[in-house]
Amino acid sequence: MHSLPIKRPLVAVLVISSLSAFPAQASPEATFPRGKPAAMSCPETPISSGGIPRTREYLETVLTCLGKAWAGYFRRAKREFRKPVVRYYEEPESTVCGVAWPEHAAAFYCTNRRTLVFPLTGRWIEDRTDLYPFKVAAHEYGHHLQSLLGIRRAFEERVRTRKPHQEELKRRYELQADCLAGVFLGSVWRSLSRTRADWEELVEATRASGDDPDYRSHGRGANRVYWLERGYRAVSPAACDTWAAPAARVS
């Protein structure tokens, strides 16, 4: 991983309503259409050049690739696809998407406005040479896919009916986005000028971004790695049914 230690999750979804989740079994709303994003070329641009940050250009390239990959998947599945709104900030602000900027968040997704929010500063992206920012962007885009496919709507329905399982099932929602990030990474890996060592570095950064005992939201590091690698190997959203996974896999 990057030399900076990561004590808390650097990826957070902005939740406008209360969070709950699905029961630990697959539901129709949690099922992705058959198919997978086609393998495509997505070479990274430099995250900095001549000592000048190029974080926005870097993210714009990744998001262009994400849009093309997932639009093709939706098209083949005969489902409607819409790109998310994207907002970039030089620094975190007091409010975003109509609410307070979420604590502990790096990049995040505003579900109520279908908007991806990316601060261009902070340890999640500044001066990094690993693939962690790439993975963060893919994770947040995964939340957009969950909204487009009705998974978010069904998720919120469980908010009202299964509150005792709220925290665990919130993690199911987040870990599914990790898996979708892995799917995308698998679909573009051959076009990246990266080695196996780069993948292992990403795995360790992901492991370090897992929950600590005092802040539970995205899952333990080992489980974040499990779902990322599961999606990467399968290159198919069908591998990302966290709702049917045993509790140990979403702790």
PDB file of N, CA, C and O in Angstrom, residues 78-104:
ATOM      1  N   LYS A  78     -30.144  -4.663 -22.076  1.00  0.00           N
ATOM      2  CA  LYS A  78     -31.380  -3.938 -22.388  1.00  0.00           C
ATOM      3  C   LYS A  78     -31.934  -3.208 -21.166  1.00  0.00           C
ATOM      4  O   LYS A  78     -33.134  -3.202 -20.896  1.00  0.00           O
ATOM      5  N   ARG A  79     -31.031  -2.566 -20.462  1.00  0.00           N
ATOM      6  CA  ARG A  79     -31.407  -1.743 -19.316  1.00  0.00           C
ATOM      7  C   ARG A  79     -30.972  -0.310 -19.580  1.00  0.00           C
ATOM      8  O   ARG A  79     -29.960  -0.057 -20.240  1.00  0.00           O
ATOM      9  N   GLU A  80     -31.730   0.633 -19.031  1.00  0.00           N
ATOM     10  CA  GLU A  80     -31.420   2.044 -19.239  1.00  0.00           C
ATOM     11  C   GLU A  80     -30.201   2.444 -18.421  1.00  0.00           C
ATOM     12  O   GLU A  80     -30.088   2.112 -17.234  1.00  0.00           O
ATOM     13  N   PHE A  81     -29.294   3.182 -19.053  1.00  0.00           N
ATOM     14  CA  PHE A  81     -28.097   3.655 -18.377  1.00  0.00           C
ATOM     15  C   PHE A  81     -28.054   5.172 -18.433  1.00  0.00           C
ATOM     16  O   PHE A  81     -28.328   5.780 -19.467  1.00  0.00           O
ATOM     17  N   ARG A  82     -27.702   5.782 -17.313  1.00  0.00           N
ATOM     18  CA  ARG A  82     -27.487   7.224 -17.251  1.00  0.00           C
ATOM     19  C   ARG A  82     -26.205   7.501 -16.492  1.00  0.00           C
ATOM     20  O   ARG A  82     -25.980   6.920 -15.431  1.00  0.00           O
ATOM     21  N   LYS A  83     -25.396   8.370 -17.039  1.00  0.00           N
ATOM     22  CA  LYS A  83     -24.157   8.720 -16.358  1.00  0.00           C
ATOM     23  C   LYS A  83     -24.471   9.505 -15.089  1.00  0.00           C
ATOM     24  O   LYS A  83     -25.455  10.244 -15.033  1.00  0.00           O
ATOM     25  N   PRO A  84     -23.625   9.376 -14.077  1.00  0.00           N
ATOM     26  CA  PRO A  84     -23.816  10.195 -12.875  1.00  0.00           C
ATOM     27  C   PRO A  84     -23.356  11.624 -13.118  1.00  0.00           C
ATOM     28  O   PRO A  84     -22.570  11.906 -14.019  1.00  0.00           O
ATOM     29  N   VAL A  85     -23.855  12.522 -12.313  1.00  0.00           N
ATOM     30  CA  VAL A  85     -23.286  13.867 -12.238  1.00  0.00           C
ATOM     31  C   VAL A  85     -21.969  13.735 -11.479  1.00  0.00           C
ATOM     32  O   VAL A  85     -21.840  12.892 -10.583  1.00  0.00           O
ATOM     33  N   VAL A  86     -20.978  14.537 -11.837  1.00  0.00           N
ATOM     34  CA  VAL A  86     -19.686  14.482 -11.150  1.00  0.00           C
ATOM     35  C   VAL A  86     -19.310  15.876 -10.679  1.00  0.00           C
ATOM     36  O   VAL A  86     -19.412  16.850 -11.439  1.00  0.00           O
ATOM     37  N   ARG A  87     -18.896  15.984  -9.424  1.00  0.00           N
ATOM     38  CA  ARG A  87     -18.460  17.249  -8.865  1.00  0.00           C
ATOM     39  C   ARG A  87     -17.061  17.075  -8.264  1.00  0.00           C
ATOM     40  O   ARG A  87     -16.785  16.106  -7.561  1.00  0.00           O
ATOM     41  N   TYR A  88     -16.203  18.042  -8.543  1.00  0.00           N
ATOM     42  CA  TYR A  88     -14.842  18.034  -8.017  1.00  0.00           C
ATOM     43  C   TYR A  88     -14.669  19.220  -7.068  1.00  0.00           C
ATOM     44  O   TYR A  88     -15.175  20.308  -7.329  1.00  0.00           O
ATOM     45  N   TYR A  89     -13.932  18.985  -5.975  1.00  0.00           N
ATOM     46  CA  TYR A  89     -13.685  20.035  -4.994  1.00  0.00           C
ATOM     47  C   TYR A  89     -12.200  20.072  -4.676  1.00  0.00           C
ATOM     48  O   TYR A  89     -11.581  19.028  -4.446  1.00  0.00           O
ATOM     49  N   GLU A  90     -11.644  21.273  -4.652  1.00  0.00           N
ATOM     50  CA  GLU A  90     -10.243  21.396  -4.274  1.00  0.00           C
ATOM     51  C   GLU A  90     -10.032  21.013  -2.812  1.00  0.00           C
ATOM     52  O   GLU A  90      -9.011  20.432  -2.451  1.00  0.00           O
ATOM     53  N   GLU A  91     -11.002  21.322  -1.978  1.00  0.00           N
ATOM     54  CA  GLU A  91     -10.963  20.970  -0.567  1.00  0.00           C
ATOM     55  C   GLU A  91     -12.377  20.600  -0.126  1.00  0.00           C
ATOM     56  O   GLU A  91     -13.359  21.064  -0.730  1.00  0.00           O
ATOM     57  N   PRO A  92     -12.527  19.772   0.899  1.00  0.00           N
ATOM     58  CA  PRO A  92     -13.856  19.513   1.440  1.00  0.00           C
ATOM     59  C   PRO A  92     -14.529  20.813   1.867  1.00  0.00           C
ATOM     60  O   PRO A  92     -13.871  21.743   2.344  1.00  0.00           O
ATOM     61  N   GLU A  93     -15.835  20.889   1.690  1.00  0.00           N
ATOM     62  CA  GLU A  93     -16.594  22.073   2.087  1.00  0.00           C
ATOM     63  C   GLU A  93     -17.530  21.733   3.238  1.00  0.00           C
ATOM     64  O   GLU A  93     -17.648  20.572   3.639  1.00  0.00           O
ATOM     65  N   SER A  94     -18.189  22.719   3.759  1.00  0.00           N
ATOM     66  CA  SER A  94     -19.058  22.485   4.911  1.00  0.00           C
ATOM     67  C   SER A  94     -20.292  21.675   4.532  1.00  0.00           C
ATOM     68  O   SER A  94     -20.780  20.868   5.325  1.00  0.00           O
ATOM     69  N   THR A  95     -20.813  21.906   3.335  1.00  0.00           N
ATOM     70  CA  THR A  95     -21.975  21.153   2.873  1.00  0.00           C
ATOM     71  C   THR A  95     -21.752  20.674   1.449  1.00  0.00           C
ATOM     72  O   THR A  95     -20.985  21.261   0.686  1.00  0.00           O
ATOM     73  N   VAL A  96     -22.443  19.613   1.091  1.00  0.00           N
ATOM     74  CA  VAL A  96     -22.402  19.075  -0.262  1.00  0.00           C
ATOM     75  C   VAL A  96     -23.701  18.315  -0.492  1.00  0.00           C
ATOM     76  O   VAL A  96     -24.220  17.677   0.423  1.00  0.00           O
ATOM     77  N   CYS A  97     -24.262  18.431  -1.678  1.00  0.00           N
ATOM     78  CA  CYS A  97     -25.517  17.743  -2.000  1.00  0.00           C
ATOM     79  C   CYS A  97     -26.627  18.082  -1.007  1.00  0.00           C
ATOM     80  O   CYS A  97     -27.511  17.278  -0.725  1.00  0.00           O
ATOM     81  N   GLY A  98     -26.547  19.264  -0.415  1.00  0.00           N
ATOM     82  CA  GLY A  98     -27.608  19.711   0.477  1.00  0.00           C
ATOM     83  C   GLY A  98     -27.475  19.267   1.918  1.00  0.00           C
ATOM     84  O   GLY A  98     -28.362  19.538   2.733  1.00  0.00           O
ATOM     85  N   VAL A  99     -26.385  18.568   2.257  1.00  0.00           N
ATOM     86  CA  VAL A  99     -26.191  18.123   3.641  1.00  0.00           C
ATOM     87  C   VAL A  99     -24.752  18.409   4.052  1.00  0.00           C
ATOM     88  O   VAL A  99     -23.926  18.806   3.242  1.00  0.00           O
ATOM     89  N   ALA A 100     -24.450  18.181   5.335  1.00  0.00           N
ATOM     90  CA  ALA A 100     -23.086  18.380   5.818  1.00  0.00           C
ATOM     91  C   ALA A 100     -22.137  17.393   5.152  1.00  0.00           C
ATOM     92  O   ALA A 100     -22.497  16.238   4.908  1.00  0.00           O
ATOM     93  N   TRP A 101     -20.938  17.857   4.863  1.00  0.00           N
ATOM     94  CA  TRP A 101     -19.918  16.980   4.300  1.00  0.00           C
ATOM     95  C   TRP A 101     -19.698  15.806   5.254  1.00  0.00           C
ATOM     96  O   TRP A 101     -19.448  16.000   6.436  1.00  0.00           O
ATOM     97  N   PRO A 102     -19.822  14.555   4.779  1.00  0.00           N
ATOM     98  CA  PRO A 102     -19.755  13.411   5.699  1.00  0.00           C
ATOM     99  C   PRO A 102     -18.390  13.227   6.332  1.00  0.00           C
ATOM    100  O   PRO A 102     -17.360  13.328   5.669  1.00  0.00           O
ATOM    101  N   GLU A 103     -18.407  12.929   7.604  1.00  0.00           N
ATOM    102  CA  GLU A 103     -17.174  12.695   8.347  1.00  0.00           C
ATOM    103  C   GLU A 103     -16.496  11.436   7.840  1.00  0.00           C
ATOM    104  O   GLU A 103     -17.154  10.483   7.434  1.00  0.00           O
ATOM    105  N   HIS A 104     -15.203  11.417   7.862  1.00  0.00           N
ATOM    106  CA  HIS A 104     -14.360  10.285   7.461  1.00  0.00           C
ATOM    107  C   HIS A 104     -14.389  10.016   5.957  1.00  0.00           C
ATOM    108  O   HIS A 104     -13.795   9.037   5.507  1.00  0.00           O
TER     109      HIS A 104
END
